[in-house]
PDB file of N, CA and C in Angstrom:
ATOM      1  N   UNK G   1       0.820  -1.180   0.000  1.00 80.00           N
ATOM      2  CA  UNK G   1       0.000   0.000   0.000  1.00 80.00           C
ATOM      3  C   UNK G   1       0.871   1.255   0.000  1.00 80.00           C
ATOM      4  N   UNK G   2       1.427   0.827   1.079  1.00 84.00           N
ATOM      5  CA  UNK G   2       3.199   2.034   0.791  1.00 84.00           C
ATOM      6  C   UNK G   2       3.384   2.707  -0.426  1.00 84.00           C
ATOM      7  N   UNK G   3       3.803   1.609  -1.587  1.00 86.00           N
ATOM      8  CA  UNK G   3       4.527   1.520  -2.372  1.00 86.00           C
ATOM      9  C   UNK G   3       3.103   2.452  -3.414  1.00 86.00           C
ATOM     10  N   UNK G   4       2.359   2.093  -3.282  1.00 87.00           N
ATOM     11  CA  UNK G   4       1.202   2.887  -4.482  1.00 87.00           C
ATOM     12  C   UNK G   4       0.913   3.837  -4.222  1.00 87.00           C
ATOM     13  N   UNK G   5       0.916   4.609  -2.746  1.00 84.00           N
ATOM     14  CA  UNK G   5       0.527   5.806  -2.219  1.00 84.00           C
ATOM     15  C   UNK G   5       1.692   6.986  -2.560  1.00 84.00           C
ATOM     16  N   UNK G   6       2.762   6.407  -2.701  1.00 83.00           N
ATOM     17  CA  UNK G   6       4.239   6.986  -2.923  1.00 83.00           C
ATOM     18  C   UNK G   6       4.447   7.296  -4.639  1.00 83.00           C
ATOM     19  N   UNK G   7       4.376   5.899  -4.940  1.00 86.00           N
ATOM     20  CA  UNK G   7       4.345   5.978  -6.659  1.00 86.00           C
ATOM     21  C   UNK G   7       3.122   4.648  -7.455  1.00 86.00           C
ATOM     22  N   UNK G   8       2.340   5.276  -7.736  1.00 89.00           N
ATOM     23  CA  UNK G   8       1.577   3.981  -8.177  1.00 89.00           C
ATOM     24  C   UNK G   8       2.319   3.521  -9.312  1.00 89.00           C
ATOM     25  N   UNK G   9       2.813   4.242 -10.223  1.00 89.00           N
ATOM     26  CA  UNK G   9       3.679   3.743 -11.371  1.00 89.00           C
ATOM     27  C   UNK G   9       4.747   3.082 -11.323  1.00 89.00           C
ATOM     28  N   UNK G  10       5.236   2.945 -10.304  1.00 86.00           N
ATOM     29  CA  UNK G  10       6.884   2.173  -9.951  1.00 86.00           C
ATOM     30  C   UNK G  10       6.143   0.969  -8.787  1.00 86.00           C
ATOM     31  N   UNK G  11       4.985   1.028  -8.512  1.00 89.00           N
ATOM     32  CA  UNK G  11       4.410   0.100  -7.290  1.00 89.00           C
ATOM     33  C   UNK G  11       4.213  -1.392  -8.133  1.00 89.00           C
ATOM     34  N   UNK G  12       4.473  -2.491  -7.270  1.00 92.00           N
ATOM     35  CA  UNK G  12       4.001  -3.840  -7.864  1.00 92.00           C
ATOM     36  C   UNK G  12       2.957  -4.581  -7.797  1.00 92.00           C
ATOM     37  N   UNK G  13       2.128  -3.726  -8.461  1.00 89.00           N
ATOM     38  CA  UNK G  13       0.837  -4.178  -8.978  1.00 89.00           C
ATOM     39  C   UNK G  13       0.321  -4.457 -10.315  1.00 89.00           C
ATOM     40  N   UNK G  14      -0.933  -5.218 -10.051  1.00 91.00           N
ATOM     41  CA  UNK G  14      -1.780  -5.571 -10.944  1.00 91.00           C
ATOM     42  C   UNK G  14      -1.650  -4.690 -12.289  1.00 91.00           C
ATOM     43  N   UNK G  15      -2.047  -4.813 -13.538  1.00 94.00           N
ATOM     44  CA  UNK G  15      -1.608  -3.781 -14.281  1.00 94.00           C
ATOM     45  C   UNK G  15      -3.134  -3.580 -14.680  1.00 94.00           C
ATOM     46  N   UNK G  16      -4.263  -4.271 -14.441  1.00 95.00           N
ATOM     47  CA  UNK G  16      -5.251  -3.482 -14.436  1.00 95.00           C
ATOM     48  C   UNK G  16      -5.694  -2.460 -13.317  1.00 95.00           C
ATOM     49  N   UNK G  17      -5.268  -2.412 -11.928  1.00 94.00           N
ATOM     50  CA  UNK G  17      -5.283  -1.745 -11.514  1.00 94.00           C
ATOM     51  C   UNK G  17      -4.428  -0.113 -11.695  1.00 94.00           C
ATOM     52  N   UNK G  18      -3.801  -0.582 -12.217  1.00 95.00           N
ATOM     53  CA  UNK G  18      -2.365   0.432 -12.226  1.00 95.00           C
ATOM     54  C   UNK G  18      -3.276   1.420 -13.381  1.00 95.00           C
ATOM     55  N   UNK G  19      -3.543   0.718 -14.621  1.00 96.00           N
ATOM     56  CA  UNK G  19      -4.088   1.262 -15.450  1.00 96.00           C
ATOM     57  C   UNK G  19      -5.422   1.904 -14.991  1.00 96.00           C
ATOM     58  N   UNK G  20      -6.260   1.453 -14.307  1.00 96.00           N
ATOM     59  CA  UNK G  20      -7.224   2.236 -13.883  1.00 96.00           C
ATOM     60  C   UNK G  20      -6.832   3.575 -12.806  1.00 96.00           C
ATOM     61  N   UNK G  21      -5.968   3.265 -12.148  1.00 96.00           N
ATOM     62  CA  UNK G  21      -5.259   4.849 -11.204  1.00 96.00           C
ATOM     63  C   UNK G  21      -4.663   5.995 -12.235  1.00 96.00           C
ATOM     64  N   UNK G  22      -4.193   5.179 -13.130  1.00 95.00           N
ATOM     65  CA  UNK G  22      -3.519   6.413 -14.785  1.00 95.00           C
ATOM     66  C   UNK G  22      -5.471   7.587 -15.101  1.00 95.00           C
ATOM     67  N   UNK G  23      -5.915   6.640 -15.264  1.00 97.00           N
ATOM     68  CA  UNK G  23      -7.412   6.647 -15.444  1.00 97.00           C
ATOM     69  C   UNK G  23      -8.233   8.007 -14.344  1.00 97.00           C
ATOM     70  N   UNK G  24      -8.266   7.434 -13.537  1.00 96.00           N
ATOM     71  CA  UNK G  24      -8.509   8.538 -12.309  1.00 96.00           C
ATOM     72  C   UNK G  24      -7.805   9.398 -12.008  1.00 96.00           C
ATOM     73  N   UNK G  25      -6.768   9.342 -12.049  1.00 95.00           N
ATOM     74  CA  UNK G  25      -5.777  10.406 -11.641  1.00 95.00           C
ATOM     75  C   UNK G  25      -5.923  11.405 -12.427  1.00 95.00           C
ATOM     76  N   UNK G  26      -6.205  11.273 -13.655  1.00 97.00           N
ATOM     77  CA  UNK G  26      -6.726  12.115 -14.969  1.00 97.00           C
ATOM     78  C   UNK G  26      -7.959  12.642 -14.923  1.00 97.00           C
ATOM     79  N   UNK G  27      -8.898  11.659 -14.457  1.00 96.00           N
ATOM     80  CA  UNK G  27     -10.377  12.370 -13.577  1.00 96.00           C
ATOM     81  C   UNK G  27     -10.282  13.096 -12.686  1.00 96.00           C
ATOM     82  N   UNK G  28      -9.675  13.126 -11.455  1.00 95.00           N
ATOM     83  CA  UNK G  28      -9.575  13.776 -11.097  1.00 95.00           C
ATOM     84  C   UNK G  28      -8.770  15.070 -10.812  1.00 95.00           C
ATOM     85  N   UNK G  29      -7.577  15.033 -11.978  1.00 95.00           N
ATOM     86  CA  UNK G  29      -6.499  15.842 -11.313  1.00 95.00           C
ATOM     87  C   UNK G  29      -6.695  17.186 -13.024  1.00 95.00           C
ATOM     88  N   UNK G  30      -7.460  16.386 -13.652  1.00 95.00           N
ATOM     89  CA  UNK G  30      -7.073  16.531 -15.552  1.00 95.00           C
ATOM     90  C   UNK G  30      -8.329  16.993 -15.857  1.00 95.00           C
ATOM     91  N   UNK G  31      -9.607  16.940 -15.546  1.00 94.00           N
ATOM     92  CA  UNK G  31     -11.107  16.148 -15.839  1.00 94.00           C
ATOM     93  C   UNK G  31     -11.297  16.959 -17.450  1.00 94.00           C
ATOM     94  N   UNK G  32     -10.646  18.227 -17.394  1.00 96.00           N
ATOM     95  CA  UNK G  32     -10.909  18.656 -19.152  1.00 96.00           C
ATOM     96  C   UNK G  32     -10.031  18.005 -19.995  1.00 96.00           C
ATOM     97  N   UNK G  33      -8.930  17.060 -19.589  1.00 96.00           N
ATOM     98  CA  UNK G  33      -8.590  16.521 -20.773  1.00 96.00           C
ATOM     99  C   UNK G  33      -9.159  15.285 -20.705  1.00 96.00           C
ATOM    100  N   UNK G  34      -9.948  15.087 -20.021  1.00 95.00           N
ATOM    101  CA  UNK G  34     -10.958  13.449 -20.143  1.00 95.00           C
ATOM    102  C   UNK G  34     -11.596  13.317 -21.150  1.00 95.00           C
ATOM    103  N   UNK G  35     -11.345  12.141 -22.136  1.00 96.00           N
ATOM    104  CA  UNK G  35     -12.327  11.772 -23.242  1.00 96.00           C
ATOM    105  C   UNK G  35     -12.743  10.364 -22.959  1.00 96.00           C
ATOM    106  N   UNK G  36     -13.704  10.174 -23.921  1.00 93.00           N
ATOM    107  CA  UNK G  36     -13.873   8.610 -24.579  1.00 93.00           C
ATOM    108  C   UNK G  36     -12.700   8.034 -24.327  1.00 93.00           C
ATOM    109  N   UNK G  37     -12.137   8.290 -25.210  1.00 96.00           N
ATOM    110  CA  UNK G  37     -10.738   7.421 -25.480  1.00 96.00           C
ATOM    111  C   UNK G  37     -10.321   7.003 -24.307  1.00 96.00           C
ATOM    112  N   UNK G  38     -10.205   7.822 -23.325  1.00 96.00           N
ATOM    113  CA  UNK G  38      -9.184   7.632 -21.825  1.00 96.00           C
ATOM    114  C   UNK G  38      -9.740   6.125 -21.493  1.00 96.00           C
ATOM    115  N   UNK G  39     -11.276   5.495 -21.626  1.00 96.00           N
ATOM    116  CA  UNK G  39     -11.691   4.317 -21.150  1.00 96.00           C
ATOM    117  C   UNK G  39     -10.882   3.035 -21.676  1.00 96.00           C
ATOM    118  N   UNK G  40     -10.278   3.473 -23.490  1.00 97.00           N
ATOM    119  CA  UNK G  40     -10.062   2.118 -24.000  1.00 97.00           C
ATOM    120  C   UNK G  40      -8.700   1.426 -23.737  1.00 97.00           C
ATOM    121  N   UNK G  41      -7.924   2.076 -22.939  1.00 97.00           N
ATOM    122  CA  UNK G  41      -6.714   0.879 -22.322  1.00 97.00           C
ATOM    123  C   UNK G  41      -7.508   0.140 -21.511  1.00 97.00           C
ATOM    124  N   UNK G  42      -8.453   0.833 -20.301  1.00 97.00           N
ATOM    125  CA  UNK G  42      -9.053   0.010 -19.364  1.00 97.00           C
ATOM    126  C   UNK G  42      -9.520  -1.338 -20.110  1.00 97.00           C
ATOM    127  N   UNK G  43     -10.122  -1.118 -21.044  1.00 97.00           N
ATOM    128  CA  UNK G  43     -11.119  -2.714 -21.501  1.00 97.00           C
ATOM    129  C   UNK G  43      -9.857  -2.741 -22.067  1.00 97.00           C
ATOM    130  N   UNK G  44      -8.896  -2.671 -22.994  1.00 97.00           N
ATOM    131  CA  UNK G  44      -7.594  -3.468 -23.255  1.00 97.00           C
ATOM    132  C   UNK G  44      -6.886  -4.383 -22.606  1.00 97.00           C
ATOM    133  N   UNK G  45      -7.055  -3.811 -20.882  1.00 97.00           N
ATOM    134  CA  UNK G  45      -6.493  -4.288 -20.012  1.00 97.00           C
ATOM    135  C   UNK G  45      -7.447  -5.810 -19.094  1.00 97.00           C
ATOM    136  N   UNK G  46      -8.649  -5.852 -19.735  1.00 97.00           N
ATOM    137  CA  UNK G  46      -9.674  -6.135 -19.410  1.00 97.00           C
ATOM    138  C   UNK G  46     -10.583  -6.119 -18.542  1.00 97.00           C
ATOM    139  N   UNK G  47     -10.907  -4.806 -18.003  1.00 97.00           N
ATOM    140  CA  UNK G  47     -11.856  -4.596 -17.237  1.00 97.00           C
ATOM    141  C   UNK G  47     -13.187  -4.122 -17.902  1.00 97.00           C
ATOM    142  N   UNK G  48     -13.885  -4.233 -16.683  1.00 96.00           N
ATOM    143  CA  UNK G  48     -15.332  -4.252 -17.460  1.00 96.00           C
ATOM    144  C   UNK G  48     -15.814  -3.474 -17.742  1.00 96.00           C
ATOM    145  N   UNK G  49     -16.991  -2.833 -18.417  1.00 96.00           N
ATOM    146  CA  UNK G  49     -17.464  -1.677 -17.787  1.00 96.00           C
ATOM    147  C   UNK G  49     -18.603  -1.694 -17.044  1.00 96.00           C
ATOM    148  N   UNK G  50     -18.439  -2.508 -16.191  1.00 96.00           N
ATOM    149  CA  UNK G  50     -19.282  -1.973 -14.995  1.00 96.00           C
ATOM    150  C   UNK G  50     -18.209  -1.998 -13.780  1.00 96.00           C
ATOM    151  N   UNK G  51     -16.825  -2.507 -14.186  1.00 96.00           N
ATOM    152  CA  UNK G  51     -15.671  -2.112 -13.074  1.00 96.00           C
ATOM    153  C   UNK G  51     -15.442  -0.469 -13.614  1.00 96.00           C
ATOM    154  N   UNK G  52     -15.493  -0.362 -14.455  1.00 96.00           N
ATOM    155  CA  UNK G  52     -15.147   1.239 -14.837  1.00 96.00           C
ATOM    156  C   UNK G  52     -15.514   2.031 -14.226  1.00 96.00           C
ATOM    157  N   UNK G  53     -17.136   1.459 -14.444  1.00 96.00           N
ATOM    158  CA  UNK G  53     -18.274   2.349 -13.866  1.00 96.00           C
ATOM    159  C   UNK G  53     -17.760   2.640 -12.440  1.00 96.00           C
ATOM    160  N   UNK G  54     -17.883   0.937 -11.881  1.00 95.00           N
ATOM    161  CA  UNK G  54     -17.864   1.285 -10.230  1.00 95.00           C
ATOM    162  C   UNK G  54     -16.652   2.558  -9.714  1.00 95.00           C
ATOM    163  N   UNK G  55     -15.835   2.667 -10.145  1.00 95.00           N
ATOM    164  CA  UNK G  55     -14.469   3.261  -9.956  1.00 95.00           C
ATOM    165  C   UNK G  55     -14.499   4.236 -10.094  1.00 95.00           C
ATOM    166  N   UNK G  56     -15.302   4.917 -11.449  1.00 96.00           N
ATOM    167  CA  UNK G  56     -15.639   6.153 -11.591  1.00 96.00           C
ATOM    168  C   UNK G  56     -16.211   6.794 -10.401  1.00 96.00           C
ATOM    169  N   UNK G  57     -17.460   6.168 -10.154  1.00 96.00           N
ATOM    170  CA  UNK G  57     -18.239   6.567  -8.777  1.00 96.00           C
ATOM    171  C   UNK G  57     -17.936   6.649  -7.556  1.00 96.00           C
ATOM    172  N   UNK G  58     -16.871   5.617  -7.372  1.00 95.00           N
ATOM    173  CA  UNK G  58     -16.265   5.652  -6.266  1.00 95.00           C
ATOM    174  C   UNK G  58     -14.933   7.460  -6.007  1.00 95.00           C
ATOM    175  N   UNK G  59     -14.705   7.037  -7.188  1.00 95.00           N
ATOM    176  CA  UNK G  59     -13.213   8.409  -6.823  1.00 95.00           C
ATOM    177  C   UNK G  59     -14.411   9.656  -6.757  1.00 95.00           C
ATOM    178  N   UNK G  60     -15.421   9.992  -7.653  1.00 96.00           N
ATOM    179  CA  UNK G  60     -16.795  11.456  -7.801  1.00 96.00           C
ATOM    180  C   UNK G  60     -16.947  10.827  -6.506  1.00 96.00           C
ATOM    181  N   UNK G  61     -17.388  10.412  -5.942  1.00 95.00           N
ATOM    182  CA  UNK G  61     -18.090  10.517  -4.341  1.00 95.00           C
ATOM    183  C   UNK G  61     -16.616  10.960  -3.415  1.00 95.00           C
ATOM    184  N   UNK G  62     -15.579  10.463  -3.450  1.00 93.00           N
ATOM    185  CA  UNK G  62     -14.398  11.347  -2.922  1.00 93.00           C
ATOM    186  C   UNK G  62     -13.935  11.910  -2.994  1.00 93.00           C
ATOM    187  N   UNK G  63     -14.243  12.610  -4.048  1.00 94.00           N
ATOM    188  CA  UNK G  63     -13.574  13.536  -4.853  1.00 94.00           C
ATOM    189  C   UNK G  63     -14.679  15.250  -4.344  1.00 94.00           C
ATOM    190  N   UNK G  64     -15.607  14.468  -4.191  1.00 95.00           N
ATOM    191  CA  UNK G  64     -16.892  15.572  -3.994  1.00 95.00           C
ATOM    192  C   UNK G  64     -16.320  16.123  -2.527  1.00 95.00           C
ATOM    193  N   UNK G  65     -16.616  14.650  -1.768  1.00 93.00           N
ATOM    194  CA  UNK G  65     -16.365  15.147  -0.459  1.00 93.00           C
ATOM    195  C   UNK G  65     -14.920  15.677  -0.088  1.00 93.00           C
ATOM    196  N   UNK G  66     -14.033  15.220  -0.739  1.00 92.00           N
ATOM    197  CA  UNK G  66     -12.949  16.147  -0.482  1.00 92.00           C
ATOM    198  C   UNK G  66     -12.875  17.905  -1.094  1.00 92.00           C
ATOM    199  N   UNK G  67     -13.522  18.097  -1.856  1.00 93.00           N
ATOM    200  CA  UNK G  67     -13.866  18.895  -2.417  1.00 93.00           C
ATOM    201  C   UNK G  67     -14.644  20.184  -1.291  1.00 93.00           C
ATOM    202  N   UNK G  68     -15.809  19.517  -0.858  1.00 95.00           N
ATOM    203  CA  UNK G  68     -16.412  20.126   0.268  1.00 95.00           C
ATOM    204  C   UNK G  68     -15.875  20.453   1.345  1.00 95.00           C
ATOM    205  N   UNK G  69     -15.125  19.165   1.986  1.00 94.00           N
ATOM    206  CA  UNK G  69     -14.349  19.493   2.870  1.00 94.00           C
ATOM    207  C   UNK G  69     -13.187  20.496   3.082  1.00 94.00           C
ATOM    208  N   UNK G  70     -12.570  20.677   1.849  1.00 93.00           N
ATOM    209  CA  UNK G  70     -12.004  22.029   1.528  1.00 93.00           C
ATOM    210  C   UNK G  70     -12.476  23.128   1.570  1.00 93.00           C
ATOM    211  N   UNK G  71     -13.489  23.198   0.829  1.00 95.00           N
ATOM    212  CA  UNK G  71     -14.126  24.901   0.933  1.00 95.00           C
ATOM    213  C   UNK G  71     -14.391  25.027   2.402  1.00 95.00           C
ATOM    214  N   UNK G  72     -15.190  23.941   2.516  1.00 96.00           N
ATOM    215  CA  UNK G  72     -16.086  24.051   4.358  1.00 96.00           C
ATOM    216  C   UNK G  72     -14.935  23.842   5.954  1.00 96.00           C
ATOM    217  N   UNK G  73     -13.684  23.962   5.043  1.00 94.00           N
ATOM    218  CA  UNK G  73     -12.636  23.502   5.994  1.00 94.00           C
ATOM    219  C   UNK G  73     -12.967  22.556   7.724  1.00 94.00           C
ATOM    220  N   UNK G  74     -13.740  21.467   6.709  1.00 92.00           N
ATOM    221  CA  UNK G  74     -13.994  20.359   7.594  1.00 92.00           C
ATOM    222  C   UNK G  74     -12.851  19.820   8.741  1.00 92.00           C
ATOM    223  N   UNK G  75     -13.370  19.737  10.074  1.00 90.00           N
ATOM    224  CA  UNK G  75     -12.050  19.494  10.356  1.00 90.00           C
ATOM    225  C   UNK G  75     -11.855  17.810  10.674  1.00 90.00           C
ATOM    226  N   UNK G  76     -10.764  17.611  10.763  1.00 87.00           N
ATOM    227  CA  UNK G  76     -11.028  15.758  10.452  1.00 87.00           C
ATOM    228  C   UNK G  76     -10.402  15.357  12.585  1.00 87.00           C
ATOM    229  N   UNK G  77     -11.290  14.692  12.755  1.00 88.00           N
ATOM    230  CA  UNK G  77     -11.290  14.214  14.281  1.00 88.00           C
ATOM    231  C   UNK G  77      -9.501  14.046  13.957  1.00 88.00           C
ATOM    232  N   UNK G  78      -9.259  13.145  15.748  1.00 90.00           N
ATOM    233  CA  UNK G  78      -7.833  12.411  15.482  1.00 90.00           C
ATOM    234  C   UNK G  78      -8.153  10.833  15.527  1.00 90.00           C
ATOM    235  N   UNK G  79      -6.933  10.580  15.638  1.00 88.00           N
ATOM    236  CA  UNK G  79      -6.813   9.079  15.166  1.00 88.00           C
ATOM    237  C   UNK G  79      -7.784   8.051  16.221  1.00 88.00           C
ATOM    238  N   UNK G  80      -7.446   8.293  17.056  1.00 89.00           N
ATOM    239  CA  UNK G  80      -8.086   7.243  17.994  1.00 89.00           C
ATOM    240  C   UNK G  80     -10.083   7.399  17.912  1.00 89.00           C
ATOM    241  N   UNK G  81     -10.091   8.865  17.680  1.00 88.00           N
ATOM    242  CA  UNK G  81     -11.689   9.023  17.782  1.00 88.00           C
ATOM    243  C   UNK G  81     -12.445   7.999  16.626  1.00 88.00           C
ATOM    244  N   UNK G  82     -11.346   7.197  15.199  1.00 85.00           N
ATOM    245  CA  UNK G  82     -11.400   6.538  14.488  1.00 85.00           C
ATOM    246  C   UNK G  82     -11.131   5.364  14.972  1.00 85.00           C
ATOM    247  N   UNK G  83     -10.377   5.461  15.823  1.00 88.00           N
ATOM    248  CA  UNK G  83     -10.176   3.695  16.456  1.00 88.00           C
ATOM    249  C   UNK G  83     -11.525   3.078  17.685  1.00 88.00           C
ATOM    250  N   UNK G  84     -11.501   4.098  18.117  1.00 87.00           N
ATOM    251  CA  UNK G  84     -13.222   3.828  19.230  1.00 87.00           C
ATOM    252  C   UNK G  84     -14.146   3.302  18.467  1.00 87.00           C
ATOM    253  N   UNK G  85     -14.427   3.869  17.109  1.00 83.00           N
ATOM    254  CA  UNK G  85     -15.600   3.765  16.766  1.00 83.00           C
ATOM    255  C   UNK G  85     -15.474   2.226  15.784  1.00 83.00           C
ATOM    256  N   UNK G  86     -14.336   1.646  15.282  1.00 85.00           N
ATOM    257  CA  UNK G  86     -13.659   1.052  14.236  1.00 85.00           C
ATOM    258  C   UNK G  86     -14.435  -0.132  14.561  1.00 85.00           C
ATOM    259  N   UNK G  87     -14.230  -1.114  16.185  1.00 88.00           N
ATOM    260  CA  UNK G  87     -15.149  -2.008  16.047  1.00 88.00           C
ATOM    261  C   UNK G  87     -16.563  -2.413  15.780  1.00 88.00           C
ATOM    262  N   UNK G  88     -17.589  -1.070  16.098  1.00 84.00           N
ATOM    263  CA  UNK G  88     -18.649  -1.098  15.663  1.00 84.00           C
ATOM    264  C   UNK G  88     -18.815  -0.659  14.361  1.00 84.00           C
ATOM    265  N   UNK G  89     -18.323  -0.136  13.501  1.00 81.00           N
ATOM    266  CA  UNK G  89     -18.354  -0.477  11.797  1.00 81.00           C
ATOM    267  C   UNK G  89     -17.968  -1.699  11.480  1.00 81.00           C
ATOM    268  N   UNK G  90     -16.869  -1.943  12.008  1.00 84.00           N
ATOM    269  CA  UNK G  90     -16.908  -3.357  11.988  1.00 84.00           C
ATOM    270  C   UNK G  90     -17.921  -4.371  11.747  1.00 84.00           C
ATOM    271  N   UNK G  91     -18.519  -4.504  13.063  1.00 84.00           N
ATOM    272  CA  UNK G  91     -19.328  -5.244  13.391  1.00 84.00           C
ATOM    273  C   UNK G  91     -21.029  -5.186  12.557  1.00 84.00           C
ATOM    274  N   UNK G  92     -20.929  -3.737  12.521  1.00 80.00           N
ATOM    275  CA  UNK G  92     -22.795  -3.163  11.947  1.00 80.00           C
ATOM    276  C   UNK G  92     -22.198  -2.612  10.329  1.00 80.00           C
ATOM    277  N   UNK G  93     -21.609  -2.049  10.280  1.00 75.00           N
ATOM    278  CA  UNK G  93     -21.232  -1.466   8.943  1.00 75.00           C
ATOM    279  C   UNK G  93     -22.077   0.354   9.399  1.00 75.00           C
ATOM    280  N   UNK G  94     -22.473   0.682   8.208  1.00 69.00           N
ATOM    281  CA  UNK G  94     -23.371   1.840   8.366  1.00 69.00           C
ATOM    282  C   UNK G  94     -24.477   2.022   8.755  1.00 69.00           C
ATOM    283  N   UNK G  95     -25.069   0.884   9.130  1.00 62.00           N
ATOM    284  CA  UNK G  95     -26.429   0.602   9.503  1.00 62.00           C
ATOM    285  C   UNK G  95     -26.444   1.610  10.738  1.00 62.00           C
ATOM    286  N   UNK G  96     -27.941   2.286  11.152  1.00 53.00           N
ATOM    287  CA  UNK G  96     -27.854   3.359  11.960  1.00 53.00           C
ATOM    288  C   UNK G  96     -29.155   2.572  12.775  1.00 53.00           C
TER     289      UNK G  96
END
């Protein structure tokens, strides 16, 4: 995890994954030079498109909220207030 957070391109991974972070990173960092085209290494590489899909949605929903959290200068708890709570997600998930 190290190793992809540092450099995903030099990290030893999957190369459909790798290829899908080229992918996002461009969504999110690029989004006006995003085309069509940007999808067709992904299915080259053979992913689906409904893995596309999912991935897409996943980085726009973090991407949003990081987004918000910036303007709204959210402030983020500390670590442990994440570790208290860790076994009951655990255990329930999001269920309220």
């Amino acid at each position: 995890m190290a190793a992809v957070l540092e450099d995903f391109e030099s990290a030893p991974i999957d190369k459909k994954l790798k290829e899908m972070l080229r992918f996002l990173e461009k969504m999110t960092l690029r989004p006006e030079e995003l085309s069509a085209e940007d999808s067709q290494p992904l299915r080259e590489v053979g992913l689906s498109d409904a893995a596309i899909t999912d991935a897409i949605g996943v980085a726009f929903v973090f991407n949003l909220i990081d987004r918000l959290a910036d303007s709204f200068a959210f402030e983020v708890p500390p670590a442990d207030f994440f570790a208290r709570g860790a076994p009951m997600m655990l255990k329930r998930g999001y269920k309220m």
